[in-house]
């Protein structure tokens, strides 16, 4: 078939295929979720319903994109790690980030009413998405450590901040002033001495975020036996130390 004279405009598209042999991470992050969480009455400092909905949306993404070997989420963000050798969308950066981000956003909306009492949010939620490449195993581990450390720092701050307000009767600006310049030990001490909260016994999901991995689990067969089936499992564990990676060495090795 003859090409139209307009065909040349395709040449303006550029090749954004990700470098071979690198870890591809797509991270999605809620746009303006400070406001979104307030307007939708998210519980402070953490709303289990909202965090569970984020994990449900992330699970939908992993069910669709089989080359995602691990996802990590906290607050209003989720990171998706593609296998180093993935050929999904010929490794085209925008294809990967837009498809992941779009599915995540639509799943967040699709499952909203299963987690909140309203049938839908007050306005359409928005998530941004980006693709970042990490060349070495150390880099990808450091990336995930960075996100989990961020979860810990923010959660300790928010837990103390909201305890001072909701249980201590301080105003937000008084609480902010009290926490200015404090180290993590100081915040642990405030929580323990003023509110009898031992931060270390707060739920793992809040302190560590959520890791999604595929694991083989036995499923019952109609005739009574069992067979192994790959399922997406959520874990709330440390991914900064070596233990997780020693136990899951398959994640970092090329298959
Ligand atoms: P942009 O991402 O730059 O658009 O800004 P943002 O407003 O989304 O802020 P950011 O992504 O840095 O942080 C996420 C914000 O979402 C937090 O600061 C909280 O205000 C809010 N948030 C996330 N999870 C929860 C939750 O479980 N409970 C409450 N109350 N707020 C939450
Ligand atoms: Mg955000």
XYZ file of N, CA and C and ligand atoms in Angstrom:
798
model
N 0.848 -1.196 0.000
C 0.000 0.000 0.000
C 0.885 1.249 0.000
N 0.507 2.219 -0.818
C 1.325 3.432 -0.903
C 1.291 4.178 0.427
N 2.417 4.755 0.768
C 2.465 5.508 2.022
C 1.941 6.910 1.765
N 1.289 7.491 2.777
C 0.807 8.860 2.588
C 1.978 9.819 2.706
N 1.787 11.005 2.197
C 2.871 11.992 2.248
C 3.138 12.456 3.691
N 2.212 12.051 4.592
C 2.378 12.475 5.989
C 3.255 11.514 6.794
N 3.528 10.378 6.200
C 4.229 9.288 6.887
C 5.552 9.740 7.546
N 6.188 10.731 6.928
C 7.517 11.138 7.402
C 7.507 11.591 8.883
N 6.326 11.989 9.383
C 6.301 12.504 10.760
C 6.698 11.444 11.791
N 6.631 10.181 11.395
C 7.094 9.124 12.305
C 8.555 9.328 12.685
N 9.309 9.955 11.783
C 10.741 10.150 12.030
C 11.001 11.080 13.222
N 9.958 11.792 13.617
C 10.123 12.682 14.766
C 10.078 11.913 16.094
N 9.571 10.673 16.040
C 9.567 9.855 17.255
C 10.973 9.361 17.527
N 11.372 9.377 18.791
C 12.730 8.907 19.051
C 12.724 7.550 19.759
N 13.826 6.866 19.597
C 13.972 5.524 20.153
C 14.330 5.653 21.631
N 13.433 5.225 22.513
C 13.736 5.364 23.948
C 13.896 4.000 24.609
N 14.456 3.042 23.851
C 14.653 1.710 24.450
C 15.713 1.753 25.559
N 15.392 1.105 26.674
C 16.312 1.098 27.818
C 17.546 0.253 27.515
N 18.664 0.688 28.022
C 19.931 -0.020 27.830
C 19.778 -1.487 28.238
N 20.361 -2.379 27.451
C 20.310 -3.806 27.770
C 21.029 -4.083 29.078
N 20.646 -5.199 29.700
C 21.400 -5.669 30.863
C 21.383 -4.699 32.051
N 20.301 -3.937 32.156
C 20.154 -3.048 33.314
C 18.798 -3.329 33.966
N 18.748 -3.094 35.263
C 17.470 -3.207 35.970
C 16.593 -2.032 35.572
N 15.346 -2.320 35.248
C 14.398 -1.248 34.915
C 13.434 -1.104 36.088
N 13.375 0.096 36.636
C 12.413 0.383 37.706
C 11.405 1.397 37.200
N 10.134 1.077 37.362
C 9.085 2.081 37.113
C 8.497 2.444 38.464
N 8.562 3.731 38.807
C 7.955 4.185 40.073
C 6.761 5.064 39.781
N 5.660 4.757 40.455
C 4.480 5.618 40.358
C 4.317 6.331 41.706
N 3.844 7.559 41.649
C 3.688 8.360 42.876
C 2.443 9.231 42.736
N 1.603 9.224 43.768
C 0.371 10.006 43.740
C 0.645 11.498 43.602
N -0.113 12.149 42.729
C 0.041 13.598 42.543
C -0.816 14.335 43.578
N -0.160 15.183 44.359
C -0.889 15.982 45.336
C -1.642 15.139 46.352
N -1.025 14.044 46.826
C -1.735 13.177 47.766
C -1.809 13.741 49.173
N -1.059 14.790 49.442
C -1.234 15.466 50.722
C -2.684 15.972 50.781
N -3.098 16.607 49.687
C -4.471 17.137 49.599
C -5.480 15.990 49.406
N -5.149 15.049 48.525
C -6.070 13.939 48.244
C -6.390 13.160 49.525
N -5.338 12.909 50.332
C -5.552 12.122 51.558
C -6.396 12.902 52.564
N -6.203 14.214 52.630
C -6.999 15.036 53.560
C -8.458 15.067 53.114
N -8.661 15.284 51.816
C -10.035 15.411 51.317
C -10.813 14.101 51.384
N -10.076 12.977 51.436
C -10.756 11.684 51.514
C -10.654 11.078 52.909
N -10.366 11.953 53.876
C -10.355 11.558 55.300
C -9.474 10.350 55.588
N -8.298 10.298 54.972
C -7.364 9.225 55.314
C -7.057 9.347 56.805
N -6.962 8.184 57.468
C -6.601 8.219 58.888
C -5.156 8.648 59.031
N -4.869 9.345 60.146
C -3.522 9.864 60.378
C -2.857 9.097 61.516
N -1.614 8.781 61.397
C -0.704 9.082 60.293
C -0.812 8.088 59.141
N -1.425 6.919 59.390
C -1.512 5.898 58.340
C -2.941 5.416 58.179
N -3.347 5.246 56.951
C -4.667 4.715 56.678
C -4.506 3.335 56.033
N -4.843 2.301 56.814
C -4.642 0.922 56.354
C -5.447 0.655 55.072
N -6.655 1.214 54.984
C -7.498 0.999 53.790
C -6.780 1.536 52.557
N -6.253 2.754 52.699
C -5.596 3.404 51.558
C -4.337 2.638 51.141
N -3.557 2.207 52.146
C -2.333 1.471 51.835
C -2.671 0.123 51.201
N -3.758 -0.496 51.669
C -4.169 -1.790 51.100
C -4.668 -1.618 49.667
N -5.349 -0.508 49.412
C -5.797 -0.240 48.034
C -4.594 -0.039 47.110
N -3.577 0.646 47.601
C -2.348 0.824 46.807
C -1.758 -0.554 46.463
N -1.746 -1.450 47.458
C -1.171 -2.782 47.238
C -2.036 -3.607 46.288
N -3.355 -3.424 46.369
C -4.253 -4.111 45.435
C -3.969 -3.643 44.001
N -3.793 -2.327 43.823
C -3.496 -1.789 42.486
C -2.148 -2.311 41.987
N -1.164 -2.364 42.889
C 0.167 -2.858 42.510
C 0.112 -4.340 42.135
N -0.720 -5.106 42.836
C -0.867 -6.535 42.522
C -1.466 -6.693 41.122
N -2.425 -5.835 40.776
C -3.004 -5.876 39.426
C -1.925 -5.641 38.375
N -1.016 -4.721 38.669
C 0.077 -4.426 37.730
C 0.976 -5.661 37.571
N 1.303 -6.306 38.708
C 2.184 -7.493 38.629
C 1.510 -8.672 37.952
N 0.175 -8.757 38.095
C -0.545 -9.847 37.416
C -0.483 -9.659 35.910
N -0.499 -8.414 35.473
C -0.480 -8.120 34.034
C 0.935 -8.206 33.461
N 1.903 -7.672 34.175
C 3.282 -7.629 33.677
C 4.117 -8.678 34.402
N 4.208 -9.843 33.750
C 4.846 -10.995 34.406
C 6.344 -10.788 34.609
N 6.936 -9.848 33.883
C 8.381 -9.630 34.020
C 8.733 -8.747 35.210
N 7.733 -8.290 35.948
C 8.040 -7.569 37.191
C 8.316 -8.629 38.251
N 9.548 -8.607 38.786
C 9.901 -9.664 39.741
C 9.668 -9.213 41.188
N 9.621 -7.906 41.414
C 9.435 -7.408 42.782
C 8.828 -6.010 42.718
N 7.971 -5.704 43.674
C 7.458 -4.336 43.795
C 7.584 -3.921 45.251
N 7.822 -2.638 45.450
C 7.913 -2.128 46.822
C 7.076 -0.862 46.940
N 6.210 -0.805 47.959
C 5.344 0.357 48.111
C 5.293 0.895 49.522
N 5.074 2.181 49.610
C 4.874 2.870 50.892
C 4.199 4.203 50.571
N 3.439 4.714 51.542
C 2.754 6.000 51.369
C 2.005 6.017 50.029
N 2.235 7.010 49.194
C 1.486 7.102 47.929
C 2.326 6.672 46.735
N 3.308 5.796 46.971
C 4.183 5.391 45.860
C 4.365 3.877 45.798
N 4.645 3.377 44.594
C 5.018 1.975 44.380
C 6.124 1.929 43.337
N 7.136 1.106 43.582
C 8.213 0.882 42.619
C 8.097 -0.532 42.078
N 8.234 -0.661 40.759
C 8.145 -1.968 40.107
C 9.481 -2.293 39.455
N 10.054 -3.436 39.833
C 11.359 -3.833 39.303
C 11.155 -4.893 38.232
N 11.567 -4.581 36.993
C 11.491 -5.561 35.900
C 12.752 -6.413 35.888
N 12.604 -7.669 35.492
C 13.769 -8.552 35.318
C 14.781 -7.849 34.434
N 16.050 -8.072 34.746
C 17.120 -7.386 34.008
C 17.048 -7.652 32.505
N 16.620 -8.867 32.169
C 16.642 -9.256 30.742
C 15.267 -9.120 30.092
N 14.353 -8.397 30.716
C 13.004 -8.298 30.141
C 13.035 -7.717 28.722
N 12.133 -8.236 27.908
C 11.979 -7.672 26.561
C 10.579 -7.074 26.420
N 9.913 -6.830 27.552
C 8.569 -6.241 27.497
C 8.632 -4.914 26.729
N 7.705 -4.764 25.795
C 7.640 -3.548 24.947
C 9.008 -3.182 24.356
N 9.789 -4.207 24.036
C 11.145 -3.986 23.517
C 11.934 -3.017 24.400
N 11.610 -3.034 25.673
C 12.278 -2.202 26.698
C 12.070 -0.708 26.444
N 11.000 -0.356 25.726
C 10.779 1.073 25.449
C 10.303 1.778 26.722
N 11.082 2.769 27.117
C 10.906 3.436 28.403
C 9.499 3.997 28.606
N 9.025 4.793 27.643
C 7.713 5.432 27.817
C 6.592 4.400 27.799
N 6.736 3.373 26.935
C 5.717 2.313 26.899
C 5.599 1.664 28.281
N 6.753 1.370 28.897
C 6.743 0.713 30.204
C 6.133 1.613 31.274
N 6.610 2.856 31.356
C 6.119 3.716 32.442
C 4.652 4.085 32.248
N 4.237 4.332 31.005
C 2.837 4.753 30.823
C 1.877 3.585 31.033
N 2.260 2.398 30.573
C 1.371 1.246 30.780
C 1.245 0.887 32.258
N 2.376 0.885 32.958
C 2.337 0.560 34.395
C 1.527 1.615 35.136
N 1.806 2.877 34.846
C 1.148 3.974 35.557
C -0.349 4.000 35.258
N -0.692 3.763 34.009
C -2.094 3.789 33.621
C -2.867 2.642 34.287
N -2.291 1.442 34.256
C -2.978 0.309 34.890
C -3.074 0.515 36.402
N -2.003 1.026 36.995
C -2.028 1.265 38.443
C -3.163 2.231 38.792
N -3.256 3.322 38.048
C -4.257 4.356 38.334
C -5.677 3.815 38.137
N -5.874 3.094 37.032
C -7.233 2.593 36.789
C -7.610 1.527 37.810
N -6.645 0.704 38.244
C -6.945 -0.310 39.266
C -7.248 0.363 40.605
N -6.524 1.431 40.915
C -6.767 2.179 42.164
C -8.219 2.658 42.209
N -8.676 3.148 41.066
C -10.050 3.650 40.962
C -11.057 2.487 40.934
N -10.701 1.442 40.169
C -11.584 0.286 39.977
C -11.923 -0.389 41.302
N -10.905 -0.487 42.191
C -11.101 -1.203 43.455
C -11.430 -0.281 44.635
N -11.537 1.022 44.352
C -11.763 2.009 45.418
C -12.869 1.586 46.389
N -14.056 1.222 45.835
C -15.225 0.975 46.693
C -15.075 -0.288 47.544
N -14.071 -1.120 47.229
C -13.844 -2.290 48.079
C -13.108 -1.913 49.373
N -12.550 -0.702 49.391
C -11.748 -0.277 50.547
C -12.348 0.918 51.279
N -13.085 1.759 50.534
C -13.687 2.952 51.138
C -15.211 2.817 51.094
N -15.894 3.584 51.956
C -17.350 3.455 51.993
C -18.009 4.152 50.801
N -17.318 5.142 50.229
C -17.880 5.833 49.063
C -17.717 4.966 47.812
N -18.612 5.208 46.817
C -18.524 4.387 45.606
C -17.355 4.811 44.725
N -16.937 6.071 44.860
C -15.781 6.543 44.089
C -15.195 7.776 44.775
N -13.938 8.116 44.458
C -13.360 9.304 45.096
C -14.031 10.597 44.619
N -13.746 11.692 45.317
C -14.391 12.974 45.014
C -13.946 13.530 43.669
N -12.755 13.143 43.254
C -12.243 13.557 41.931
C -11.222 12.523 41.467
N -10.908 12.507 40.162
C -10.022 11.443 39.653
C -8.599 11.554 40.216
N -8.120 10.493 40.884
C -6.745 10.517 41.384
C -5.746 10.436 40.228
N -4.602 11.053 40.431
C -3.554 11.079 39.388
C -2.263 10.523 39.965
N -1.579 9.694 39.205
C -0.248 9.203 39.586
C 0.736 9.552 38.477
N 1.929 9.990 38.854
C 2.960 10.159 37.825
C 3.752 8.858 37.743
N 4.485 8.687 36.663
C 5.287 7.480 36.505
C 6.608 7.820 35.845
N 7.664 7.133 36.260
C 8.975 7.362 35.637
C 9.713 6.042 35.529
N 10.611 5.995 34.551
C 11.451 4.812 34.384
C 12.876 5.196 34.750
N 13.497 4.398 35.615
C 14.897 4.647 35.981
C 15.675 3.344 35.811
N 16.904 3.445 35.304
C 17.727 2.260 35.077
C 18.834 2.149 36.121
N 19.056 0.918 36.574
C 20.136 0.677 37.534
C 21.026 -0.438 36.989
N 22.298 -0.138 36.782
C 23.177 -1.118 36.111
C 23.626 -2.295 36.975
N 23.847 -2.093 38.276
C 24.407 -3.206 39.057
C 23.419 -3.698 40.114
N 23.690 -4.900 40.612
C 22.857 -5.441 41.690
C 22.926 -4.551 42.933
N 24.122 -4.000 43.167
C 24.261 -3.097 44.322
C 23.382 -1.862 44.129
N 23.357 -1.345 42.889
C 22.527 -0.158 42.618
C 21.051 -0.432 42.872
N 20.564 -1.584 42.408
C 19.125 -1.849 42.570
C 18.802 -2.093 44.054
N 19.723 -2.742 44.763
C 19.514 -2.918 46.204
C 19.532 -1.570 46.912
N 20.460 -0.707 46.516
C 20.537 0.619 47.154
C 19.288 1.442 46.837
N 18.766 1.276 45.627
C 17.533 1.995 45.275
C 16.402 1.583 46.227
N 16.226 0.263 46.395
C 15.143 -0.236 47.249
C 15.392 0.120 48.720
N 16.674 0.118 49.120
C 17.019 0.529 50.495
C 16.655 1.991 50.712
N 16.900 2.796 49.691
C 16.580 4.234 49.761
C 15.081 4.435 49.995
N 14.253 3.699 49.270
C 12.803 3.854 49.438
C 12.358 3.346 50.820
N 12.974 2.211 51.286
C 12.556 1.694 52.595
C 13.056 2.587 53.734
N 14.232 3.170 53.562
C 14.725 4.109 54.583
C 13.816 5.335 54.629
N 13.346 5.770 53.466
C 12.420 6.908 53.378
C 11.129 6.582 54.134
N 10.653 5.348 53.958
C 9.442 4.901 54.656
C 9.649 4.997 56.165
N 10.777 4.487 56.635
C 11.071 4.491 58.071
C 11.145 5.919 58.620
N 11.901 6.781 57.933
C 12.095 8.169 58.416
C 10.746 8.895 58.475
N 9.972 8.786 57.388
C 8.682 9.482 57.345
C 7.697 8.920 58.355
N 7.694 7.579 58.497
C 6.708 6.984 59.395
C 7.000 7.308 60.859
N 8.283 7.306 61.218
C 8.635 7.650 62.600
C 8.249 9.112 62.875
N 8.542 9.966 61.905
C 8.189 11.391 62.070
C 6.662 11.544 62.192
N 5.940 10.949 61.232
C 4.486 11.127 61.207
C 3.814 10.527 62.445
N 4.319 9.371 62.896
C 3.743 8.730 64.093
C 3.895 9.652 65.299
N 5.084 10.251 65.432
C 5.334 11.135 66.578
C 4.538 12.434 66.438
N 4.581 12.981 65.223
C 3.864 14.244 64.937
C 2.376 14.117 65.296
N 1.734 13.046 64.826
C 0.292 12.901 65.055
C -0.033 12.475 66.476
N 0.915 11.783 67.159
C 0.694 11.462 68.577
C 0.685 12.761 69.381
N 1.609 13.678 69.073
C 1.675 14.958 69.784
C 0.384 15.756 69.607
N -0.206 15.649 68.408
C -1.436 16.407 68.128
C -2.673 15.694 68.682
N -2.835 14.416 68.270
C -4.079 13.717 68.612
C -4.136 13.268 70.071
N -2.976 12.923 70.644
C -2.979 12.457 72.040
C -2.403 13.504 72.986
N -1.519 14.348 72.469
C -0.851 15.332 73.333
C -1.508 16.696 73.312
N -2.457 16.901 72.411
C -3.198 18.162 72.360
C -2.440 19.345 71.772
N -1.299 19.094 71.131
C -0.546 20.192 70.514
C -1.187 20.597 69.187
N -0.929 21.828 68.774
C -1.367 22.246 67.440
C -0.328 21.720 66.447
N -0.668 21.638 65.145
C 0.324 21.171 64.168
C 1.618 21.981 64.206
N 1.524 23.297 64.381
C 2.772 24.078 64.382
C 3.568 23.858 65.670
N 2.879 23.626 66.788
C 3.604 23.315 68.035
C 4.316 21.967 67.911
N 3.616 21.003 67.302
C 4.218 19.663 67.120
C 5.435 19.763 66.201
N 5.300 20.550 65.144
C 6.404 20.723 64.189
C 7.609 21.328 64.900
N 7.321 22.326 65.725
C 8.387 23.019 66.473
C 9.087 22.052 67.423
N 8.286 21.217 68.088
C 8.842 20.266 69.070
C 9.768 19.248 68.395
N 9.435 18.899 67.149
C 10.220 17.854 66.465
C 11.397 18.411 65.677
N 11.455 19.730 65.588
C 12.536 20.360 64.817
C 13.898 19.943 65.369
N 14.763 19.419 64.513
C 16.128 19.075 64.921
C 16.249 17.791 65.731
N 15.123 17.072 65.958
C 15.221 15.839 66.753
C 15.791 14.698 65.911
N 16.491 13.788 66.581
C 17.005 12.578 65.928
C 16.008 11.447 66.167
N 16.236 10.298 65.507
C 15.251 9.220 65.643
C 15.129 8.750 67.097
N 16.262 8.744 67.833
C 16.222 8.337 69.246
C 15.308 9.249 70.065
N 15.350 10.554 69.754
C 14.496 11.514 70.480
C 13.016 11.216 70.217
N 12.707 10.898 68.957
C 11.293 10.631 68.611
C 10.830 9.345 69.294
N 11.687 8.324 69.293
C 11.350 7.075 70.003
C 11.069 7.365 71.480
N 11.872 8.232 72.051
C 11.747 8.579 73.474
C 10.447 9.332 73.747
N 10.110 10.289 72.875
C 8.844 11.035 73.039
C 7.676 10.044 72.998
N 7.698 9.155 71.987
C 6.604 8.189 71.833
C 6.462 7.318 73.074
N 7.621 6.868 73.589
C 7.589 5.925 74.708
C 7.221 6.614 76.014
N 7.909 7.743 76.306
C 7.698 8.366 77.619
C 6.369 9.116 77.702
N 5.954 9.757 76.620
C 4.715 10.551 76.701
C 3.455 9.765 76.335
N 3.631 8.775 75.442
C 2.420 8.109 74.929
C 2.435 6.585 75.097
N 3.462 6.070 75.778
C 3.609 4.618 76.007
C 3.560 3.821 74.701
N 4.097 4.441 73.648
C 4.143 3.720 72.368
C 5.574 3.244 72.135
N 5.725 1.932 71.980
C 7.034 1.393 71.608
C 7.053 1.306 70.087
N 7.820 2.209 69.466
C 7.784 2.294 68.009
C 8.103 0.950 67.345
N 9.000 0.187 67.976
C 9.417 -1.090 67.378
C 8.305 -2.125 67.320
N 7.233 -1.900 68.074
C 6.127 -2.862 68.015
C 4.953 -2.328 67.173
N 5.155 -1.178 66.529
C 4.150 -0.689 65.577
C 4.077 -1.692 64.417
N 2.945 -1.793 63.714
C 2.833 -2.815 62.658
C 3.940 -2.723 61.602
N 4.458 -3.895 61.210
C 5.529 -3.958 60.206
C 5.134 -3.267 58.907
N 3.864 -3.389 58.549
C 3.402 -2.791 57.283
C 3.669 -1.281 57.260
N 3.524 -0.655 58.423
C 3.709 0.797 58.494
C 5.178 1.164 58.620
N 5.944 0.350 59.345
C 7.364 0.682 59.561
C 8.224 0.295 58.372
N 7.820 -0.752 57.645
C 8.689 -1.276 56.588
C 8.123 -1.159 55.183
N 6.839 -0.803 55.069
C 6.229 -0.765 53.738
C 5.866 -2.163 53.281
N 5.560 -2.303 51.981
C 5.089 -3.591 51.458
C 5.953 -4.055 50.292
N 6.409 -5.310 50.398
C 7.176 -5.936 49.318
C 6.250 -6.947 48.649
N 6.158 -6.886 47.328
C 5.381 -7.893 46.591
C 6.335 -8.759 45.797
N 6.247 -10.065 46.005
C 7.080 -11.021 45.263
C 6.209 -12.192 44.825
N 6.717 -12.937 43.847
C 5.996 -14.142 43.400
C 6.551 -15.334 44.160
N 5.659 -16.112 44.751
C 6.111 -17.319 45.446
C 5.242 -18.491 45.032
N 5.879 -19.662 45.029
C 5.127 -20.882 44.719
C 4.413 -21.331 45.986
N 3.105 -21.422 45.908
C 2.349 -21.870 47.095
C 1.510 -23.083 46.709
N 1.335 -24.021 47.650
C 0.532 -25.202 47.324
C -0.955 -24.854 47.250
N -1.610 -25.310 46.187
C -3.069 -25.105 46.107
C -3.739 -26.479 46.045
N -4.899 -26.564 46.685
C -5.601 -27.847 46.770
C -6.185 -28.230 45.411
N -6.059 -29.508 45.061
C -6.660 -30.023 43.834
C -7.997 -30.687 44.173
N -8.927 -30.743 43.208
C -10.250 -31.347 43.504
C -10.140 -32.795 44.001
N -9.133 -33.543 43.506
C -9.014 -34.949 43.912
C -8.302 -35.144 45.254
N -8.013 -34.013 45.920
C -7.424 -34.121 47.256
C -5.950 -33.792 47.331
N -5.222 -33.881 46.229
C -3.798 -33.581 46.256
C -3.549 -32.075 46.246
N -2.289 -31.678 46.113
C -1.970 -30.256 45.972
C -1.010 -30.081 44.797
N -0.985 -28.874 44.250
C 0.041 -28.567 43.254
C 0.550 -27.163 43.532
N 1.786 -26.907 43.090
C 2.403 -25.611 43.347
C 1.904 -24.596 42.328
N 1.584 -23.406 42.815
C 1.110 -22.360 41.924
C 1.809 -21.058 42.303
N 2.240 -20.314 41.298
C 2.906 -19.045 41.572
C 1.867 -17.995 41.959
N 2.099 -17.362 43.103
C 1.162 -16.319 43.544
C 1.920 -15.086 43.986
N 1.251 -13.938 43.878
C 1.877 -12.684 44.323
C 1.586 -12.543 45.813
N 2.673 -12.481 46.579
C 2.555 -12.475 48.040
C 3.059 -11.144 48.571
N 2.367 -10.602 49.580
C 2.890 -9.372 50.193
C 3.602 -9.681 51.492
N 4.747 -9.025 51.669
C 5.543 -9.210 52.879
C 5.931 -7.833 53.404
N 6.048 -7.737 54.723
C 6.411 -6.449 55.324
C 7.715 -6.672 56.083
N 8.785 -6.733 55.318
C 10.059 -7.147 55.899
C 11.178 -6.200 55.487
N 12.312 -6.382 56.168
C 13.477 -5.550 55.875
C 14.106 -5.982 54.551
N 14.328 -5.012 53.656
C 15.020 -5.335 52.395
C 16.328 -4.545 52.290
N 16.723 -3.949 53.418
C 17.999 -3.202 53.418
C 19.155 -4.156 53.753
N 18.963 -5.009 54.741
C 20.017 -5.960 55.126
C 20.158 -7.095 54.120
N 21.123 -7.997 54.403
C 21.424 -9.088 53.461
C 20.418 -10.237 53.516
N 19.743 -10.383 54.672
C 18.954 -11.589 54.887
C 17.932 -11.837 53.771
N 17.159 -10.802 53.431
C 16.137 -10.965 52.392
C 16.772 -11.415 51.074
N 17.921 -10.810 50.732
C 18.545 -11.096 49.436
C 19.237 -12.453 49.434
N 19.727 -12.871 50.603
C 20.315 -14.213 50.695
C 19.218 -15.268 50.510
N 18.059 -14.999 51.110
C 16.953 -15.962 51.025
C 16.299 -15.947 49.650
N 16.441 -14.831 48.932
C 15.773 -14.682 47.630
C 16.805 -14.399 46.538
N 17.867 -15.200 46.551
C 18.979 -14.911 45.626
C 18.543 -15.014 44.165
N 17.447 -15.762 43.896
C 16.957 -15.884 42.521
C 16.552 -14.528 41.934
N 16.175 -13.583 42.817
C 15.693 -12.291 42.317
C 16.793 -11.513 41.590
N 18.009 -11.643 42.078
C 19.101 -10.859 41.487
C 19.907 -11.632 40.440
N 19.611 -12.932 40.294
C 20.386 -13.690 39.304
C 19.607 -13.707 37.991
N 20.359 -13.710 36.895
C 19.740 -13.760 35.572
C 19.150 -15.148 35.377
N 17.879 -15.218 34.955
C 17.286 -16.551 34.789
C 17.486 -17.049 33.361
P 3.603 15.201 44.863
O 3.904 13.740 44.914
O 4.827 16.026 44.636
O 2.493 15.555 43.937
O 3.097 15.630 46.352
P 2.259 14.811 47.417
O 1.295 15.748 48.064
O 1.676 13.553 46.827
O 3.355 14.431 48.517
P 4.333 13.171 48.632
O 4.220 12.255 47.465
O 5.716 13.689 48.946
O 3.831 12.477 49.966
C 2.653 11.733 50.017
C 1.656 12.373 50.966
O 0.464 11.595 50.945
C 2.088 12.378 52.415
O 2.849 13.503 52.742
C 0.771 12.370 53.153
O 0.302 13.696 53.290
C -0.144 11.629 52.203
N -0.380 10.236 52.636
C 0.104 9.097 52.084
N -0.317 8.004 52.758
C -1.079 8.463 53.771
C -1.820 7.817 54.825
O -1.861 6.571 54.969
N -2.490 8.623 55.697
C -2.475 9.985 55.574
N -3.152 10.719 56.462
N -1.814 10.627 54.588
C -1.115 9.872 53.706
Mg 2.912 12.067 45.898
